[in-house]
Amino acid sequence: MCSHLIRPDPGGMDPASARYVIRINGHLGAMLLSAFPAMTWQRQGPQTVLTGVLDRPGLHGVLAEIESLGLELLEVRQISDREVDDT
């Protein structure tokens, strides 16, 4: 008997890329925001929220940049296109 792994449904998105919301503690200035050119940003209370479509290497690159800059990562969440208006 052969078993197959079930791939989660990415919501109709290309499986090589997905939309992510990344929350960082604090307000990032223009210099720090320039480190994330593939992401849009907004301030929500005391946090900066980055949103963008990234492939897996792009996501890992953004996370590595957050770590190298010493920023406090609060959340990384993959979202569907339907959730974009809610962020």
mmCIF file with all atom_site columns, C-alpha atoms in Angstrom:
data_model
loop_
_atom_site.group_PDB
_atom_site.id
_atom_site.type_symbol
_atom_site.label_atom_id
_atom_site.label_alt_id
_atom_site.label_comp_id
_atom_site.label_asym_id
_atom_site.label_entity_id
_atom_site.label_seq_id
_atom_site.pdbx_PDB_ins_code
_atom_site.Cartn_x
_atom_site.Cartn_y
_atom_site.Cartn_z
_atom_site.occupancy
_atom_site.B_iso_or_equiv
_atom_site.pdbx_formal_charge
_atom_site.auth_seq_id
_atom_site.auth_comp_id
_atom_site.auth_asym_id
_atom_site.auth_atom_id
_atom_site.pdbx_PDB_model_num
ATOM 1  C CA . MET A 1 1  ? 0.000  0.000  0.000  1.00 0.00 ? 1  MET A CA 1
ATOM 2  C CA . CYS A 1 2  ? 1.355  3.396  -0.983 1.00 0.00 ? 2  CYS A CA 1
ATOM 3  C CA . SER A 1 3  ? 0.628  6.409  1.194  1.00 0.00 ? 3  SER A CA 1
ATOM 4  C CA . HIS A 1 4  ? 0.554  9.976  -0.078 1.00 0.00 ? 4  HIS A CA 1
ATOM 5  C CA . LEU A 1 5  ? 1.043  13.182 1.829  1.00 0.00 ? 5  LEU A CA 1
ATOM 6  C CA . ILE A 1 6  ? -1.869 15.562 1.596  1.00 0.00 ? 6  ILE A CA 1
ATOM 7  C CA . ARG A 1 7  ? -0.790 19.022 0.558  1.00 0.00 ? 7  ARG A CA 1
ATOM 8  C CA . PRO A 1 8  ? -2.667 21.861 2.284  1.00 0.00 ? 8  PRO A CA 1
ATOM 9  C CA . ASP A 1 9  ? -4.825 23.940 -0.040 1.00 0.00 ? 9  ASP A CA 1
ATOM 10 C CA . PRO A 1 10 ? -3.048 27.289 -0.505 1.00 0.00 ? 10 PRO A CA 1
ATOM 11 C CA . GLY A 1 11 ? -6.352 28.994 -1.321 1.00 0.00 ? 11 GLY A CA 1
ATOM 12 C CA . GLY A 1 12 ? -5.810 29.050 -5.091 1.00 0.00 ? 12 GLY A CA 1
ATOM 13 C CA . MET A 1 13 ? -2.416 30.753 -4.796 1.00 0.00 ? 13 MET A CA 1
ATOM 14 C CA . ASP A 1 14 ? 0.660  29.589 -6.653 1.00 0.00 ? 14 ASP A CA 1
ATOM 15 C CA . PRO A 1 15 ? 2.187  27.005 -4.273 1.00 0.00 ? 15 PRO A CA 1
ATOM 16 C CA . ALA A 1 16 ? 5.622  28.557 -4.824 1.00 0.00 ? 16 ALA A CA 1
ATOM 17 C CA . SER A 1 17 ? 4.531  31.830 -3.213 1.00 0.00 ? 17 SER A CA 1
ATOM 18 C CA . ALA A 1 18 ? 2.034  33.035 -0.635 1.00 0.00 ? 18 ALA A CA 1
ATOM 19 C CA . ARG A 1 19 ? 0.887  36.251 1.021  1.00 0.00 ? 19 ARG A CA 1
ATOM 20 C CA . TYR A 1 20 ? 2.309  36.822 4.500  1.00 0.00 ? 20 TYR A CA 1
ATOM 21 C CA . VAL A 1 21 ? 1.651  39.188 7.373  1.00 0.00 ? 21 VAL A CA 1
ATOM 22 C CA . ILE A 1 22 ? 4.664  39.779 9.608  1.00 0.00 ? 22 ILE A CA 1
ATOM 23 C CA . ARG A 1 23 ? 4.266  41.739 12.862 1.00 0.00 ? 23 ARG A CA 1
ATOM 24 C CA . ILE A 1 24 ? 7.251  43.462 14.427 1.00 0.00 ? 24 ILE A CA 1
ATOM 25 C CA . ASN A 1 25 ? 7.280  45.182 17.796 1.00 0.00 ? 25 ASN A CA 1
ATOM 26 C CA . GLY A 1 26 ? 7.849  48.931 17.511 1.00 0.00 ? 26 GLY A CA 1
ATOM 27 C CA . HIS A 1 27 ? 7.646  51.517 14.773 1.00 0.00 ? 27 HIS A CA 1
ATOM 28 C CA . LEU A 1 28 ? 10.269 51.078 12.075 1.00 0.00 ? 28 LEU A CA 1
ATOM 29 C CA . GLY A 1 29 ? 11.782 54.179 10.504 1.00 0.00 ? 29 GLY A CA 1
ATOM 30 C CA . ALA A 1 30 ? 12.473 54.704 6.823  1.00 0.00 ? 30 ALA A CA 1
ATOM 31 C CA . MET A 1 31 ? 15.976 53.217 7.011  1.00 0.00 ? 31 MET A CA 1
ATOM 32 C CA . LEU A 1 32 ? 14.779 49.949 8.581  1.00 0.00 ? 32 LEU A CA 1
ATOM 33 C CA . LEU A 1 33 ? 11.764 49.729 6.269  1.00 0.00 ? 33 LEU A CA 1
ATOM 34 C CA . SER A 1 34 ? 14.088 50.007 3.275  1.00 0.00 ? 34 SER A CA 1
ATOM 35 C CA . ALA A 1 35 ? 15.454 46.578 4.260  1.00 0.00 ? 35 ALA A CA 1
ATOM 36 C CA . PHE A 1 36 ? 12.101 45.067 3.172  1.00 0.00 ? 36 PHE A CA 1
ATOM 37 C CA . PRO A 1 37 ? 11.478 46.363 -0.378 1.00 0.00 ? 37 PRO A CA 1
ATOM 38 C CA . ALA A 1 38 ? 9.142  43.482 -1.294 1.00 0.00 ? 38 ALA A CA 1
ATOM 39 C CA . MET A 1 39 ? 6.790  44.294 1.586  1.00 0.00 ? 39 MET A CA 1
ATOM 40 C CA . THR A 1 40 ? 4.204  46.985 2.187  1.00 0.00 ? 40 THR A CA 1
ATOM 41 C CA . TRP A 1 41 ? 3.915  48.287 5.718  1.00 0.00 ? 41 TRP A CA 1
ATOM 42 C CA . GLN A 1 42 ? 1.560  49.968 8.113  1.00 0.00 ? 42 GLN A CA 1
ATOM 43 C CA . ARG A 1 43 ? 1.598  50.894 11.764 1.00 0.00 ? 43 ARG A CA 1
ATOM 44 C CA . GLN A 1 44 ? -0.931 49.240 14.032 1.00 0.00 ? 44 GLN A CA 1
ATOM 45 C CA . GLY A 1 45 ? -0.704 50.551 17.562 1.00 0.00 ? 45 GLY A CA 1
ATOM 46 C CA . PRO A 1 46 ? 2.837  49.968 18.822 1.00 0.00 ? 46 PRO A CA 1
ATOM 47 C CA . GLN A 1 47 ? 3.637  47.523 16.006 1.00 0.00 ? 47 GLN A CA 1
ATOM 48 C CA . THR A 1 48 ? 4.767  47.630 12.392 1.00 0.00 ? 48 THR A CA 1
ATOM 49 C CA . VAL A 1 49 ? 2.955  45.183 10.105 1.00 0.00 ? 49 VAL A CA 1
ATOM 50 C CA . LEU A 1 50 ? 4.672  44.051 6.908  1.00 0.00 ? 50 LEU A CA 1
ATOM 51 C CA . THR A 1 51 ? 2.549  42.421 4.184  1.00 0.00 ? 51 THR A CA 1
ATOM 52 C CA . GLY A 1 52 ? 3.610  40.905 0.894  1.00 0.00 ? 52 GLY A CA 1
ATOM 53 C CA . VAL A 1 53 ? 3.738  37.945 -1.444 1.00 0.00 ? 53 VAL A CA 1
ATOM 54 C CA . LEU A 1 54 ? 6.881  35.906 -0.905 1.00 0.00 ? 54 LEU A CA 1
ATOM 55 C CA . ASP A 1 55 ? 8.205  32.575 -2.056 1.00 0.00 ? 55 ASP A CA 1
ATOM 56 C CA . ARG A 1 56 ? 9.888  30.349 0.524  1.00 0.00 ? 56 ARG A CA 1
ATOM 57 C CA . PRO A 1 57 ? 13.415 31.755 0.001  1.00 0.00 ? 57 PRO A CA 1
ATOM 58 C CA . GLY A 1 58 ? 11.995 35.293 0.133  1.00 0.00 ? 58 GLY A CA 1
ATOM 59 C CA . LEU A 1 59 ? 10.233 34.565 3.426  1.00 0.00 ? 59 LEU A CA 1
ATOM 60 C CA . HIS A 1 60 ? 13.412 33.125 4.914  1.00 0.00 ? 60 HIS A CA 1
ATOM 61 C CA . GLY A 1 61 ? 15.330 36.180 3.687  1.00 0.00 ? 61 GLY A CA 1
ATOM 62 C CA . VAL A 1 62 ? 12.888 38.584 5.361  1.00 0.00 ? 62 VAL A CA 1
ATOM 63 C CA . LEU A 1 63 ? 13.034 36.599 8.603  1.00 0.00 ? 63 LEU A CA 1
ATOM 64 C CA . ALA A 1 64 ? 16.839 36.538 8.492  1.00 0.00 ? 64 ALA A CA 1
ATOM 65 C CA . GLU A 1 65 ? 16.887 40.315 7.943  1.00 0.00 ? 65 GLU A CA 1
ATOM 66 C CA . ILE A 1 66 ? 14.563 40.838 10.921 1.00 0.00 ? 66 ILE A CA 1
ATOM 67 C CA . GLU A 1 67 ? 16.904 38.752 13.066 1.00 0.00 ? 67 GLU A CA 1
ATOM 68 C CA . SER A 1 68 ? 20.077 40.459 11.809 1.00 0.00 ? 68 SER A CA 1
ATOM 69 C CA . LEU A 1 69 ? 18.594 43.890 12.560 1.00 0.00 ? 69 LEU A CA 1
ATOM 70 C CA . GLY A 1 70 ? 17.737 42.786 16.103 1.00 0.00 ? 70 GLY A CA 1
ATOM 71 C CA . LEU A 1 71 ? 14.016 43.428 15.647 1.00 0.00 ? 71 LEU A CA 1
ATOM 72 C CA . GLU A 1 72 ? 11.445 41.714 17.857 1.00 0.00 ? 72 GLU A CA 1
ATOM 73 C CA . LEU A 1 73 ? 9.343  39.389 15.690 1.00 0.00 ? 73 LEU A CA 1
ATOM 74 C CA . LEU A 1 74 ? 5.815  38.969 17.073 1.00 0.00 ? 74 LEU A CA 1
ATOM 75 C CA . GLU A 1 75 ? 3.989  37.015 14.371 1.00 0.00 ? 75 GLU A CA 1
ATOM 76 C CA . VAL A 1 76 ? 4.381  35.435 10.952 1.00 0.00 ? 76 VAL A CA 1
ATOM 77 C CA . ARG A 1 77 ? 1.132  34.366 9.338  1.00 0.00 ? 77 ARG A CA 1
ATOM 78 C CA . GLN A 1 78 ? 0.250  33.144 5.873  1.00 0.00 ? 78 GLN A CA 1
ATOM 79 C CA . ILE A 1 79 ? -3.026 34.666 4.723  1.00 0.00 ? 79 ILE A CA 1
ATOM 80 C CA . SER A 1 80 ? -5.401 34.166 1.838  1.00 0.00 ? 80 SER A CA 1
ATOM 81 C CA . ASP A 1 81 ? -6.455 36.935 -0.540 1.00 0.00 ? 81 ASP A CA 1
ATOM 82 C CA . ARG A 1 82 ? -9.797 37.056 1.292  1.00 0.00 ? 82 ARG A CA 1
ATOM 83 C CA . GLU A 1 83 ? -8.020 38.040 4.516  1.00 0.00 ? 83 GLU A CA 1
ATOM 84 C CA . VAL A 1 84 ? -6.030 40.926 3.009  1.00 0.00 ? 84 VAL A CA 1
ATOM 85 C CA . ASP A 1 85 ? -8.714 43.514 3.777  1.00 0.00 ? 85 ASP A CA 1
ATOM 86 C CA . ASP A 1 86 ? -8.835 42.363 7.427  1.00 0.00 ? 86 ASP A CA 1
ATOM 87 C CA . THR A 1 87 ? -5.143 43.100 8.163  1.00 0.00 ? 87 THR A CA 1
#
